[in-house]
Each structure stands twice: as C-alpha cells, then as structure tokens.
Tab-separated table of C-alpha atoms and ligand atoms in Angstrom:
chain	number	residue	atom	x	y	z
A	927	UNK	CA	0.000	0.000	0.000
A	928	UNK	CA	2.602	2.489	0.662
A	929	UNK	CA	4.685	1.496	-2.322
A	930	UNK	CA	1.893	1.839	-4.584
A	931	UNK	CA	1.253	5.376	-2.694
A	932	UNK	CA	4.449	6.141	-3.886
A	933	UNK	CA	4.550	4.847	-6.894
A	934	UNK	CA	1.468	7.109	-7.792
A	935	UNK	CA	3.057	10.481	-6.636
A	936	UNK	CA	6.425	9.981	-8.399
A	937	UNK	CA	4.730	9.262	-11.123
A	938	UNK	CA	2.303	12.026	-10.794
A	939	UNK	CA	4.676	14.161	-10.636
A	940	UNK	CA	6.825	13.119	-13.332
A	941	UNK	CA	3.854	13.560	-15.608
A	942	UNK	CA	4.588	17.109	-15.565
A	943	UNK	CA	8.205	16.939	-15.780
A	944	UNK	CA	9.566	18.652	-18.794
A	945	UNK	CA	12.174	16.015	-19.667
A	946	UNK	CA	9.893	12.835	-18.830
A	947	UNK	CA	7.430	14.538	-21.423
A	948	UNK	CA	10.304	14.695	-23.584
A	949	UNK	CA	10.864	11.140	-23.342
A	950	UNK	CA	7.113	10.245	-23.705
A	951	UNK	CA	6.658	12.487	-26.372
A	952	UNK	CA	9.699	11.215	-28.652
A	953	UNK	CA	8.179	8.487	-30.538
A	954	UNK	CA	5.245	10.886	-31.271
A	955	UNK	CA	7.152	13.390	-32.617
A	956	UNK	CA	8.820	11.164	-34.975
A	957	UNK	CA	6.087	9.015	-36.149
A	958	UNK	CA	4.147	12.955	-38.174
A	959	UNK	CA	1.587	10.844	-39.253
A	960	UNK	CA	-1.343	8.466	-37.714
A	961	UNK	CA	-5.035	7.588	-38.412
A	962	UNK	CA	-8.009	8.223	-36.227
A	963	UNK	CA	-10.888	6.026	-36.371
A	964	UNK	CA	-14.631	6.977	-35.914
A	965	UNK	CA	-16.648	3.984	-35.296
A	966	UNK	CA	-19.975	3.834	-33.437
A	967	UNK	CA	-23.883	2.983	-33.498
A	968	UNK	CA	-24.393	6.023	-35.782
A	969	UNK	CA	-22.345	3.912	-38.160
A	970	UNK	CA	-25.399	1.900	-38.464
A	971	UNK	CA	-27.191	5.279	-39.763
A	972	UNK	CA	-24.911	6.221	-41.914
A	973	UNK	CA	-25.525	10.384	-41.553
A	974	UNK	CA	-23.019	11.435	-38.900
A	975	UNK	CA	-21.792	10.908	-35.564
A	976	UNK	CA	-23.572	13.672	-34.255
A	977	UNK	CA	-26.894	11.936	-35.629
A	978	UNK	CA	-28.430	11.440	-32.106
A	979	UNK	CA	-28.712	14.991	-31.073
A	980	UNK	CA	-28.927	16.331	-34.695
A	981	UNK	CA	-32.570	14.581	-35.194
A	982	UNK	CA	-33.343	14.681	-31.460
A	983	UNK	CA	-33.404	10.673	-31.307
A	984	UNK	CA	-34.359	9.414	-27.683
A	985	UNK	CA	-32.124	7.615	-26.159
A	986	UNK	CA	-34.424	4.549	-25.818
A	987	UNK	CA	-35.028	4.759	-29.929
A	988	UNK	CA	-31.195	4.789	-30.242
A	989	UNK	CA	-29.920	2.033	-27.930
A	990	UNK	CA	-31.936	-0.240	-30.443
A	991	UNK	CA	-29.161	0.293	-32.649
A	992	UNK	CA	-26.616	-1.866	-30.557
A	993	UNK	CA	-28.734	-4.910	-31.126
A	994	UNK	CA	-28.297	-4.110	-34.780
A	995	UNK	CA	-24.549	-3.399	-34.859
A	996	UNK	CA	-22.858	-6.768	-36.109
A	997	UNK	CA	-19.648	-5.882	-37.447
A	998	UNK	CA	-17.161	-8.474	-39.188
A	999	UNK	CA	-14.695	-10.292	-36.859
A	1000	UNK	CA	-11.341	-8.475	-37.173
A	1001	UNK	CA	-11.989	-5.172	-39.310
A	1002	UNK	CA	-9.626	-3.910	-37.644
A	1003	UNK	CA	-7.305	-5.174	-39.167
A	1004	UNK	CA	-8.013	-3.939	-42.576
A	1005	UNK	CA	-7.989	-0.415	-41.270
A	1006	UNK	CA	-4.367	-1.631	-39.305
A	1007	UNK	CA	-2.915	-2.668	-42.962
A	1008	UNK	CA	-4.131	0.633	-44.331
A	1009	UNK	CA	-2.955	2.491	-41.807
A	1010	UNK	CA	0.730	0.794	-42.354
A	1011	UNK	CA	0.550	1.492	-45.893
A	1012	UNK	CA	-0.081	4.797	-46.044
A	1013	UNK	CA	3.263	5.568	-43.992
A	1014	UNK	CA	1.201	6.149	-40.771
A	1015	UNK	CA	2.968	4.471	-37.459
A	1016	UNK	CA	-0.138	5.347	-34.914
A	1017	UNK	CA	-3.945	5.236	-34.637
A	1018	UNK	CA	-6.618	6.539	-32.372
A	1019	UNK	CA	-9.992	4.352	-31.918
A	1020	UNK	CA	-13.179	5.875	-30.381
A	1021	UNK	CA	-13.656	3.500	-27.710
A	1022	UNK	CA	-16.649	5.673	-26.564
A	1023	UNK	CA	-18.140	8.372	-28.622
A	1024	UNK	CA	-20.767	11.124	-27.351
A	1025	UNK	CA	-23.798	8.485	-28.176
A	1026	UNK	CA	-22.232	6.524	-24.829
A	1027	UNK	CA	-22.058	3.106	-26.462
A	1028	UNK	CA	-18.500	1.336	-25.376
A	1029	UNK	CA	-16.694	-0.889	-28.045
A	1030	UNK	CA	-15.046	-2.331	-24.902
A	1031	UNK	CA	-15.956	-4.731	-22.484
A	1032	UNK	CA	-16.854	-2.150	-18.946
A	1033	UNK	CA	-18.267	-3.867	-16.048
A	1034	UNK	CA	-19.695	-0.496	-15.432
A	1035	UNK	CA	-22.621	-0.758	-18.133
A	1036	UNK	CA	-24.778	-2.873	-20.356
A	1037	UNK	CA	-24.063	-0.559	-22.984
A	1038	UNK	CA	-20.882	-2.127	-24.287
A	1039	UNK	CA	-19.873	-4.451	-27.304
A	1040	UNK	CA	-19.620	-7.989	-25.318
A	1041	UNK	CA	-23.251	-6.977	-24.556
A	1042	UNK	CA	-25.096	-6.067	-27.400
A	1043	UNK	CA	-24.748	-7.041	-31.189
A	1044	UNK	CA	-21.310	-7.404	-31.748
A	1045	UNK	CA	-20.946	-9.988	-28.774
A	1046	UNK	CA	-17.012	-9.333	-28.430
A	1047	UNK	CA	-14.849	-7.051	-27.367
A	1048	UNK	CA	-13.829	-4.543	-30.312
A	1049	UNK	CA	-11.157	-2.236	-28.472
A	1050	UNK	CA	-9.376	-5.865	-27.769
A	1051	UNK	CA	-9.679	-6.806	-31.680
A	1052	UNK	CA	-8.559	-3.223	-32.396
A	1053	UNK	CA	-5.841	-3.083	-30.430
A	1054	UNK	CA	-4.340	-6.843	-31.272
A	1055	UNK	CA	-4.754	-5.485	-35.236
A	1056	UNK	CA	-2.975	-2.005	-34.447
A	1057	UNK	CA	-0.176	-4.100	-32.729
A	1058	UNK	CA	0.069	-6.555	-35.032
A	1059	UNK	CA	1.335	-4.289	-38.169
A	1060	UNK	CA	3.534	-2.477	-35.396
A	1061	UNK	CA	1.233	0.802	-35.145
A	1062	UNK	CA	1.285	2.924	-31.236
A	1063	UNK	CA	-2.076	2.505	-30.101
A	1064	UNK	CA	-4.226	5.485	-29.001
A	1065	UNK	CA	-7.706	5.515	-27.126
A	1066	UNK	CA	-10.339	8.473	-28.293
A	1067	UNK	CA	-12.488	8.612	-24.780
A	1068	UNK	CA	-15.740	11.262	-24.784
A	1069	UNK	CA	-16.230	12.759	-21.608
A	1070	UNK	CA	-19.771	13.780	-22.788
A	1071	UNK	CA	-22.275	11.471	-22.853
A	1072	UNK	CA	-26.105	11.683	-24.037
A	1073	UNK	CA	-26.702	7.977	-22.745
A	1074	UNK	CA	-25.942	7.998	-19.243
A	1075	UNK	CA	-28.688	9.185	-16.762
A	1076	UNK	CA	-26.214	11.282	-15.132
A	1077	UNK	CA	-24.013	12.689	-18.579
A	1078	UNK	CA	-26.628	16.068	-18.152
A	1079	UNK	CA	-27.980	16.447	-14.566
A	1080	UNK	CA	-24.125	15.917	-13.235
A	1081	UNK	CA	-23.916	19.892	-13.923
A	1082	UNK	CA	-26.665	20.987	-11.004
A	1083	UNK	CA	-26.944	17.864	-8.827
A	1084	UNK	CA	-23.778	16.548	-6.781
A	1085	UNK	CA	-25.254	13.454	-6.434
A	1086	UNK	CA	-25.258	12.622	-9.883
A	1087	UNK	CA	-21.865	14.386	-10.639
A	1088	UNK	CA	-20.342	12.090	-7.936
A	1089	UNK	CA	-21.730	9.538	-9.533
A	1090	UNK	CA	-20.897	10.236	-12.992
A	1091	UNK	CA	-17.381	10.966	-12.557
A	1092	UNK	CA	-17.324	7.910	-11.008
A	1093	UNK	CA	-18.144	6.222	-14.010
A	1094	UNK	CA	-15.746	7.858	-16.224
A	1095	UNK	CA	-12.904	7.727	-13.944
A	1096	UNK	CA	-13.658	3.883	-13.478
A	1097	UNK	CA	-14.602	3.459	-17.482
A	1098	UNK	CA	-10.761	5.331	-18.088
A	1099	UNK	CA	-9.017	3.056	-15.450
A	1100	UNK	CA	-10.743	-0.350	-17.453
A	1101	UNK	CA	-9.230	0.809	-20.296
A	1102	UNK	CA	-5.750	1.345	-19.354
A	1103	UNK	CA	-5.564	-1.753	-17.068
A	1104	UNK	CA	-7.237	-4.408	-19.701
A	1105	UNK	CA	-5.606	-4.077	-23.133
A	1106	UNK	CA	-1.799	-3.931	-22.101
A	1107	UNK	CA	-0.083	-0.935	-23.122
A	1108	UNK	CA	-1.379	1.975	-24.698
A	1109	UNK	CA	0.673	4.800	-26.207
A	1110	UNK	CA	-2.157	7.840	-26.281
A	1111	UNK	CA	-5.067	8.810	-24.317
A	1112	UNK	CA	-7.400	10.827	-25.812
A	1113	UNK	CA	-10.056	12.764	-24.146
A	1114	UNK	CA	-13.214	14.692	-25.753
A	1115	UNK	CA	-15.905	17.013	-24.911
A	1116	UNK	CA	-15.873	18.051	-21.512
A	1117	UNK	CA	-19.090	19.697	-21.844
A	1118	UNK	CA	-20.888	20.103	-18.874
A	1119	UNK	CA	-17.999	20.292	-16.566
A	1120	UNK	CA	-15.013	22.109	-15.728
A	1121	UNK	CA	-11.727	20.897	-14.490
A	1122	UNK	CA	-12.700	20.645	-11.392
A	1123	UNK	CA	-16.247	19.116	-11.741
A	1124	UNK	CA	-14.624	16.259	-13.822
A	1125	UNK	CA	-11.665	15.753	-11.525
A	1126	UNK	CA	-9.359	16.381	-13.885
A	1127	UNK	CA	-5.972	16.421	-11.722
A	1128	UNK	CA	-6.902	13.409	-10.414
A	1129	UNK	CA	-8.343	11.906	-13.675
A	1130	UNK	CA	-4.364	12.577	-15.406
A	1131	UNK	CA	-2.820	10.962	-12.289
A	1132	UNK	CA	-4.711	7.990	-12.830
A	1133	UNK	CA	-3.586	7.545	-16.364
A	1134	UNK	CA	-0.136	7.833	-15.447
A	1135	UNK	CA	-0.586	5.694	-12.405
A	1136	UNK	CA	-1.693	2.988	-15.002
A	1137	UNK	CA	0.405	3.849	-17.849
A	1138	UNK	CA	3.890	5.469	-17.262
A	1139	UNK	CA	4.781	5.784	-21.122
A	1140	UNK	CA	1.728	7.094	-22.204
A	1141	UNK	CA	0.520	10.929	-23.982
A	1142	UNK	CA	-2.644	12.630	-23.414
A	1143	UNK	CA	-4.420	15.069	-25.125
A	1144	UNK	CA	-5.930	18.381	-23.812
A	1145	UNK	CA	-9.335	18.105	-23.763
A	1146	UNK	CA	-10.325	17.324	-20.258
A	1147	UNK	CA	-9.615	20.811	-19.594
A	1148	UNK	CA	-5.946	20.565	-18.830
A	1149	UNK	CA	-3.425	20.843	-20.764
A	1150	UNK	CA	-1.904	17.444	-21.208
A	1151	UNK	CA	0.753	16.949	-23.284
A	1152	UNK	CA	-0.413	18.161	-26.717
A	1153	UNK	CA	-2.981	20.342	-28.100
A	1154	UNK	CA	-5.763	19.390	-30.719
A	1155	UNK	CA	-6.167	21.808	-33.803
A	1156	UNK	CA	-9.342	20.295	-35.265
A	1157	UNK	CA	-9.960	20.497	-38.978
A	1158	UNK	CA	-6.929	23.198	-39.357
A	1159	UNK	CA	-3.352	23.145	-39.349
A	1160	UNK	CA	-2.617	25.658	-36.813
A	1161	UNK	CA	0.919	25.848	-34.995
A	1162	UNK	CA	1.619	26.342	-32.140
A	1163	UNK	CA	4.690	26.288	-29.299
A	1164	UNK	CA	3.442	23.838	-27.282
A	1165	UNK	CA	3.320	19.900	-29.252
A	1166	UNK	CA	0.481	19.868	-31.682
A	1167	UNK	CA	-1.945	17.532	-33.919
A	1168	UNK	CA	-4.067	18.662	-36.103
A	1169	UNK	CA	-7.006	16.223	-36.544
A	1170	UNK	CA	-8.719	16.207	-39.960
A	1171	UNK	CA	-11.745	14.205	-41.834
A	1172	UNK	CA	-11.395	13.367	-45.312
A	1173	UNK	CA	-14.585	14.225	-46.340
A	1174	UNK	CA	-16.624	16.765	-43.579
A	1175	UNK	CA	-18.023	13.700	-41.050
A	1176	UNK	CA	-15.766	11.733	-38.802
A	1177	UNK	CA	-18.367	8.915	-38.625
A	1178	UNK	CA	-19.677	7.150	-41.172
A	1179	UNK	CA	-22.176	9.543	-43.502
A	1180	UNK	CA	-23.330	7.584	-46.554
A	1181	UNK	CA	-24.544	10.885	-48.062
A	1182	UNK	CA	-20.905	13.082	-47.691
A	1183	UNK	CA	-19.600	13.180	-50.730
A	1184	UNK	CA	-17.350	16.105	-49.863
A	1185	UNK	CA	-13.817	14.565	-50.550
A	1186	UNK	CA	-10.500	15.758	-50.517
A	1187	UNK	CA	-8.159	14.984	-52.974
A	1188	UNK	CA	-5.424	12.854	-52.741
A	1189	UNK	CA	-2.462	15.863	-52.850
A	1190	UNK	CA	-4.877	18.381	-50.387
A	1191	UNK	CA	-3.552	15.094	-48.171
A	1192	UNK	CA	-0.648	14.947	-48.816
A	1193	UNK	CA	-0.348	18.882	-49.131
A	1194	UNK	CA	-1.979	19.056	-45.435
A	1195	UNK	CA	0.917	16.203	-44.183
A	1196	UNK	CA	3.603	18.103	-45.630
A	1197	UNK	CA	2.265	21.781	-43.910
A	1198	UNK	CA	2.373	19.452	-40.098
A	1199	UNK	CA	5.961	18.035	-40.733
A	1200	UNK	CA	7.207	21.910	-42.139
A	1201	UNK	CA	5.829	23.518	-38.688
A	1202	UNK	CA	6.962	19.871	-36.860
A	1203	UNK	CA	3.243	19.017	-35.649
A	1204	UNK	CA	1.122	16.050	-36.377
A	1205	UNK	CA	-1.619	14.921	-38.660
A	1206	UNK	CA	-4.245	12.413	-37.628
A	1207	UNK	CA	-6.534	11.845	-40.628
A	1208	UNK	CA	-9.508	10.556	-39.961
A	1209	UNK	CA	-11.564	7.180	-41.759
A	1210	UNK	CA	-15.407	6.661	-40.777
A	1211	UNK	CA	-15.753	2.723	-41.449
A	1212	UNK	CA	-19.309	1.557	-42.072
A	1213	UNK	CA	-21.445	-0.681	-39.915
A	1214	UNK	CA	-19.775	-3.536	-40.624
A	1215	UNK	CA	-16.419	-2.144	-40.250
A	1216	UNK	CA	-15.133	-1.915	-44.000
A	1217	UNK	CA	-13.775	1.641	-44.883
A	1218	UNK	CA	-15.523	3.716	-47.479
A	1219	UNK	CA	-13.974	3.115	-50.507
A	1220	UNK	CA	-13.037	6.649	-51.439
A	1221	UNK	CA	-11.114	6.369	-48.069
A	1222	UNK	CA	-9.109	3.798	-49.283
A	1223	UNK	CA	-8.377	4.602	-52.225
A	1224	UNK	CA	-6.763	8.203	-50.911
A	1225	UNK	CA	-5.344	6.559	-48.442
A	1226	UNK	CA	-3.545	4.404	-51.205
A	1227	UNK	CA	-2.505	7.216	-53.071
A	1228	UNK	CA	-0.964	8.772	-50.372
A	1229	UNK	CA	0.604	5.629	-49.202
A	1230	UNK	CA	2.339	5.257	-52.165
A	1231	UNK	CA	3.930	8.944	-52.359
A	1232	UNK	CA	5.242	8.144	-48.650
A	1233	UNK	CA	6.609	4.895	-49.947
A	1234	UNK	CA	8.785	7.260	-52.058
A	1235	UNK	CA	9.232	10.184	-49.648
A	1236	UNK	CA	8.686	9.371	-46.638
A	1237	UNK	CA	11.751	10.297	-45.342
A	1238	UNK	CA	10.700	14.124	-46.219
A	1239	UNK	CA	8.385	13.550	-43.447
A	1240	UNK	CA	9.587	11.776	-40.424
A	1241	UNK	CA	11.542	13.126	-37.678
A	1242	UNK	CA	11.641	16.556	-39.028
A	1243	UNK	CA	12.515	19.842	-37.646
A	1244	UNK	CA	11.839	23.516	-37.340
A	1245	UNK	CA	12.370	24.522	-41.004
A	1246	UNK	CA	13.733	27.805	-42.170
A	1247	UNK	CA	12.811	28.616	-45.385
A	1248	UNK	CA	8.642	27.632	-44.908
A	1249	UNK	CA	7.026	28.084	-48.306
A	1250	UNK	CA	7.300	29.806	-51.444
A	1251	UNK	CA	4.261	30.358	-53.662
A	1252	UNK	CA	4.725	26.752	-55.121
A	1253	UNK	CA	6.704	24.852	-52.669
A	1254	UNK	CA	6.824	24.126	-48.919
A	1255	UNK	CA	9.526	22.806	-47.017
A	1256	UNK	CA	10.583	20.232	-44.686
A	1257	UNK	CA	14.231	19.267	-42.791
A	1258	UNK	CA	16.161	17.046	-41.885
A	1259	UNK	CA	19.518	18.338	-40.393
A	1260	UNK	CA	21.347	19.715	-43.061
A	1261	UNK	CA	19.068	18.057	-45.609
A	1262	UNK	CA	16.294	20.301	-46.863
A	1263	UNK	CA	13.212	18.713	-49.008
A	1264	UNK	CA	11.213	21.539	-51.403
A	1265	UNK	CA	8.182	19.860	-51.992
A	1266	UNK	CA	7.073	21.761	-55.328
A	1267	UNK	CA	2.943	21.364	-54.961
A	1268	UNK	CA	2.757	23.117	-58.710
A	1269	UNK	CA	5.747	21.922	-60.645
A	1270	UNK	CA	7.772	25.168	-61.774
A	1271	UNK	CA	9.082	22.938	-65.508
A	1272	UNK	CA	12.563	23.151	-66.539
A	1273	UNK	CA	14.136	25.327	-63.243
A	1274	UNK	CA	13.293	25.301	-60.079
A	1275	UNK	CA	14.761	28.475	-57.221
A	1276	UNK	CA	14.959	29.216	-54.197
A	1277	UNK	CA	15.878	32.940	-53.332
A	1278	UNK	CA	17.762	34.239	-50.267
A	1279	UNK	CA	18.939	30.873	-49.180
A	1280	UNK	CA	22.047	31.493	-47.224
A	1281	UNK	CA	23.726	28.382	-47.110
A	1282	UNK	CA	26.045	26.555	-49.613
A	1283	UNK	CA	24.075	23.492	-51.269
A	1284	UNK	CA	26.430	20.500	-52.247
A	1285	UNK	CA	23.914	18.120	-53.900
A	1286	UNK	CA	20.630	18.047	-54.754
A	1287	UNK	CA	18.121	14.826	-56.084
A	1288	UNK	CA	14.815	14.081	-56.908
A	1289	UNK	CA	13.409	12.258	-53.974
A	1290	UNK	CA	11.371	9.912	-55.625
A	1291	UNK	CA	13.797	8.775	-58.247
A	1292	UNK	CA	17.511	9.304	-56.711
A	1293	UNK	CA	18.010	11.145	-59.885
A	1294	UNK	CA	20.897	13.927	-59.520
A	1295	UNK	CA	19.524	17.684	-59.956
A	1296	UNK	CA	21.964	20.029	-61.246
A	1297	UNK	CA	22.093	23.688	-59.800
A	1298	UNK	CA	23.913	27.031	-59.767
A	1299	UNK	CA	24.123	28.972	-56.677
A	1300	UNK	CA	25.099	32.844	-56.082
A	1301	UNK	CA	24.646	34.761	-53.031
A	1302	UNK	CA	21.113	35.848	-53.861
A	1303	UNK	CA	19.362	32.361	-55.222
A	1304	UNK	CA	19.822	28.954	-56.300
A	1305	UNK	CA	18.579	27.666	-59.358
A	1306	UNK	CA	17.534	23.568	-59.860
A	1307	UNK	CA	18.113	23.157	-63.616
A	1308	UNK	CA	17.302	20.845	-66.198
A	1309	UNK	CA	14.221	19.682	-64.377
A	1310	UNK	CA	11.931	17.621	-66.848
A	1311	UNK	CA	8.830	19.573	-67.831
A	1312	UNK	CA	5.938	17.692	-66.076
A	1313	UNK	CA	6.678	16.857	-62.628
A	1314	UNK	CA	7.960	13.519	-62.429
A	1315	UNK	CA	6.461	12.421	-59.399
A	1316	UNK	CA	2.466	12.522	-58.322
A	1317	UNK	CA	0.713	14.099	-56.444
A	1318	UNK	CA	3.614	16.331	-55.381
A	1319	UNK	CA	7.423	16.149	-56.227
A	1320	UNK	CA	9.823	16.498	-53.725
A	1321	UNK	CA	13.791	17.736	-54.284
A	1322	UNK	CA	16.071	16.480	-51.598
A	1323	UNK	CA	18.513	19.330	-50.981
A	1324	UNK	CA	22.353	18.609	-49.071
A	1325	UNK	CA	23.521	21.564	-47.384
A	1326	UNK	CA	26.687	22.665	-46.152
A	1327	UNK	CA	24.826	23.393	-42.659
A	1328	UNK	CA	21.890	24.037	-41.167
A	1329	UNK	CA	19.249	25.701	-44.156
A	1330	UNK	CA	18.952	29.329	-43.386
A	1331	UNK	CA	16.876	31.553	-45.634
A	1332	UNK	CA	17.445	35.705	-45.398
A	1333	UNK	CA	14.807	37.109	-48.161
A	1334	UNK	CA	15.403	40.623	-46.709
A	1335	UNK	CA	18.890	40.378	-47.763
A	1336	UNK	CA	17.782	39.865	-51.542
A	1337	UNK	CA	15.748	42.707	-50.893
A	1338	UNK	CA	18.110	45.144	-49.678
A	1339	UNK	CA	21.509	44.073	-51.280
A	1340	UNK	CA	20.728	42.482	-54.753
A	1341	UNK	CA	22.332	45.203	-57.070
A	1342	UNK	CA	20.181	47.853	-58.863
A	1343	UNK	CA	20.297	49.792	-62.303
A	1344	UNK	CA	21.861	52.930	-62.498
A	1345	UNK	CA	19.477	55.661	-62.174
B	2321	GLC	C1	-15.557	17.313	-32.949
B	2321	GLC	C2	-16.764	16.496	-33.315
B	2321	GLC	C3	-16.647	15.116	-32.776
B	2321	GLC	C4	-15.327	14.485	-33.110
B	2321	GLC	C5	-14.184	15.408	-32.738
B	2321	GLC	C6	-12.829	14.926	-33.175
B	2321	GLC	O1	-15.509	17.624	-31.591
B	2321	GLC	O2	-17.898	17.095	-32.818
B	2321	GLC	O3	-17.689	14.367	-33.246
B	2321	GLC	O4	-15.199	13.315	-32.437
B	2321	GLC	O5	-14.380	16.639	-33.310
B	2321	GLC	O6	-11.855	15.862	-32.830
C-alpha cells in the first residue's frame, strides 16, 4: 500500500516533468503521421456521428441500434494494414463516442460491445490489429455522454456528478488496465464540466498511475501533453496535432460526398511536418467495419507517395525557409526537401537561401539535380517539364549546414540599375 502510494506520486509528478514529457513524447514526434478512427452505433445510420442529437433521437429509440450493430470479426485489421501502408505508425480508436455506447468490455454498463450485437470485445480486436502491423495505439475517450442518466444532470446535482465521474474515472481506469499498453489517451468534450467538476488532476494521475509511457491530449480541460487543432493546421509552441476528416463527417455519412483529394492530403501532411506538428486523418468505417472506398483509395494514393518520400516527413525539424508560392519545405539536419505542390518545368529556385548546397536529387527517383548557386538564389536546372512524381514532387537538398533563408537580404543588397 505504501509502495503503490508512492509509486502514484512519483509518477504524478513526473507527468509534468519537462524532460519525462520529452521522453514520452519522442516516438510521437517522430512518427508525423497516424489515423483516427470513428466507429460507433451512428455507423449503423450512416448520416453522422452527431446523428443522435442532430434529429433529437431518444435515447431509448437509439440504444436499439446496438442490437443491430454486427460488425465483421477483425476489421480492424483492414484499417491496421491501411494504416501501415499509407506511412502512418499510430492510430486513435473511439472506444466511446458522445452516443455513450462502449466498443469495450466495462463492467460499469450494459451498454458495451460484449453486450449487445457485436458480442465481443472490439477495443481488444482493435488493439491486437494495431499491434500486429507495429502501429502505437491510441484511445479516443468522450467525456460527454447523451446515454448515461447522469451525462446532463451531473452539472446541477452533486449526487449525480459524484456519480458520474465515477463512471468515467472507473470506465478510463478499465481501459488502461485491460488491453496492455497503450501509447495515447485521448479525451473529448468536456461539456458540462469544468476541471474541477470532472476531476481532472486526479483523472491525469490515474492515467499515469496505469500507464507510465503514455501521452494525453488536452481536452479534459488541462493541458496534457499536446494540443488538438481540429480540422486546421494551426501551430503552435506547445506539441500539436491537427485532426482532420477526409470528407466533412468523422463517422460514417453515406450521403458526404465532400472529398478531398489525394495531394490536399498529402499537401496538409507536408504543412504538419514543415511547422513539426502532427496529422491524424480521420476514416469513418461503415457498420460492418469496411472503410468507405473513397477512403481507401486516398489513403492508397498517399501511401504510395510516402513509400517514395517518406523520409521528407519523419523526424523533421523547425524549417527555415517555410514556403514559397509553389513549394513548402521540410528538414532534416542539413538536408532540406522543397516539396514543389505546382511543378515550376525546366528550373526550379529558391531565393535568399544562405547556405552553400552540395547536392541536390529528386526524392522519388535518386536522380541527380543540377544547380547554380550565387549569393542571392539557387537555381535547380534541367528539371523535366511535367513533374515527375504525383501528387507532389519532392527535391532532396544537401547543405553545407543548417538551411537558413534571409529574403530581406535579396531585398536590400541584390544590385540595382543605375538611375
Ligand atoms: C468534434 C466532433 C466530434 C469528433 C471530434 C474529433 O468535436 O464534434 O464528433 O469526435 O471533433 O476531434
């Protein structure tokens, strides 16, 4: 009893530490790149996650849908293998959405996979498929809940707040003690309480307690260790993951036909490894647990760039030039990647970069780029005409140093005509 004590407030503790979030955090910031999966009862409708309060569905009209969710044994996987090959090395699974229906097995509730139609456990097939192609394993847990008697009522009657908490807290601490280890919490809508109403503090030492490696999120109203730009790529100081549907729903919606493109994708990836944040793009699989086929098929198209250039996108760092009106940049030490989004034909250039280049390649290909540099640009030249590599072509740049662009200086000092 008192080792476990103080096991709890070391550990506590060190969850704040800067260098143990450092080495928590390390894998994360490597890995750029990881899917988040949206899977539910409203899966069953088809028409968005947010279906139950959207159309005002009771909540006894609703639950019928977990006697009609029977998904195929093992999807999981499928969404695993896509996962791997589309260069992603982590994935998030709603465990519990807002509707309150648990794809794990909680002694806490009825309303829970083992329980209803599926008959099995789907956070345990989830994570044994996420393992099994070597992806970190994150947990998406709401906060909010429309099906528990006490999700509203907690906000203006202790009672039920004491009891509600109760249920989270205990819900959170099955599902870091029953599925081995697991690499990200991560929390949504807090709505109705605060910090303090959800026992926040106390909620973050428990995770810890449970799981020393692990990351959180910030979205039980603390700050964890990252923050969550949602549907924008928005830097920021602190770590950062921007989240991000492929078409406008994050559940299933039969009727969304709003997709992006396979290089806004891969255009989005590249803008979170430039500013060093994270992407987590988002599939909706149906009912049954296949992925949409316009999913897949973007996902396969950007799988296949990564297979190529990757290594533009990994383990990057802060990256000095940014963009130019057709490229953006990434780094990697002295090795800086111009991903040209509109290919420029014959010569690419780069103006005001300050340090001495000593090779340059096409990614994709290996093939050598020639250039000339002066003090004021360098020039890529004898670039094909059409860009040789789809959706976006990448030049690997070697550098003498660190990349350094001054644009002022090409401003100021690039010699003039005589007046
Ligand atoms: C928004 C949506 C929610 C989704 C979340 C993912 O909060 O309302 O449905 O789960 O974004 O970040």
């Amino acid at each position: 009893m008192v080792a476990a004590a103080t096991a709890l407030s070391s550990t506590a503790s060190a969850a704040g530490d800067a260098s143990d979030r450092e080495r928590r955090m390390k894998w994360w910031h490597e890995a750029r790149f990881g899917m988040f999966i949206h899977w539910g009862l409203y899966s069953v409708l088809g028409r968005h996650e947010w279906v139950m309060e959207n159309e005002g569905i009771p909540v006894a009209e609703y639950e019928q849908l977990a006697k009609r969710f029977k998904p195929k044994p093992n999807a999981a996987r499928d969404w695993a293998r896509l996962a791997k090959q589309a260069g992603q090395k982590y994935m998030v699974m709603t465990t519990k959405h807002h509707e309150g229906f648990c794809h794990f097995d909680s002694k806490l509730t009825g309303y829970c996979a083992p329980k209803q139609g599926p008959g099995r456990d789907l956070v345990k097939e989830y994570v044994e498929a996420a393992r099994g192609e070597g992806m970190r394993v994150g947990f998406y847990y709401s906060l909010m809940d429309w099906h528990h008697p006490d999700g509203a009522r907690c906000l203006t009657d202790e009672a039920a707040r004491r009891r509600f908490v109760d249920y989270i807290h205990g819900q959170i601490r099955e599902l870091l003690t029953n599925y081995g280890k697991i690499d990200i919490l991560w929390y949504d809508v807090a709505w109705p309480l605060d910090a303090k109403g959800w026992e926040s503090e106390k909620m973050n030492q428990m995770v810890f307690q449970l799981q020393p490696d692990i990351i959180v999120n910030n979205r039980n109203k603390l700050e964890g260790d990252f923050t969550t730009p949602e549907q924008t790529i928005t830097a920021s100081d602190r770590a950062w993951e921007s989240c991000m549907t492929m078409n406008d729903s994050w559940g299933y919606n039969r009727n969304d036909d709003h997709w992006k493109d396979a290089k806004t994708v891969v255009r989005n990836l590249i803008a979170c490894s430039r500013d060093t944040g994270n992407y987590l793009l988002n599939i909706g699989p149906k009912a049954d647990g296949s992925i949409p086929e316009e999913s897949v098929r973007i996902m396969t198209a950007v799988g296949k760039w990564m297979d190529r250039n990757g290594k533009a996108i990994y383990q990057t760092e802060k990256c000095q030039p940014r963009r130019s009106a057709f490229a953006s940049f990434t780094r990697n030490g002295n090795t800086l990647y111009m991903h040209n989004y509109f290919w420029p034909g014959e010569t690419a250039a780069i103006g005001g970069l300050m340090t001495k280049v000593r090779s340059a390649k096409l990614l994709a290909s290996g093939k050598e780029v020639k250039f000339e540099q002066d003090q004021f640009r360098v020039r890529f030249t004898g670039l094909p005409e059409k860009a040789p590599d789809d959706p976006v072509t990448t030049i690997a740049i070697e550098l003498d140093g660190e990349p350094r662009q001054d644009t002022d200086f090409v401003r100021k000092e690039r010699p003039r005509l005589k007046a």
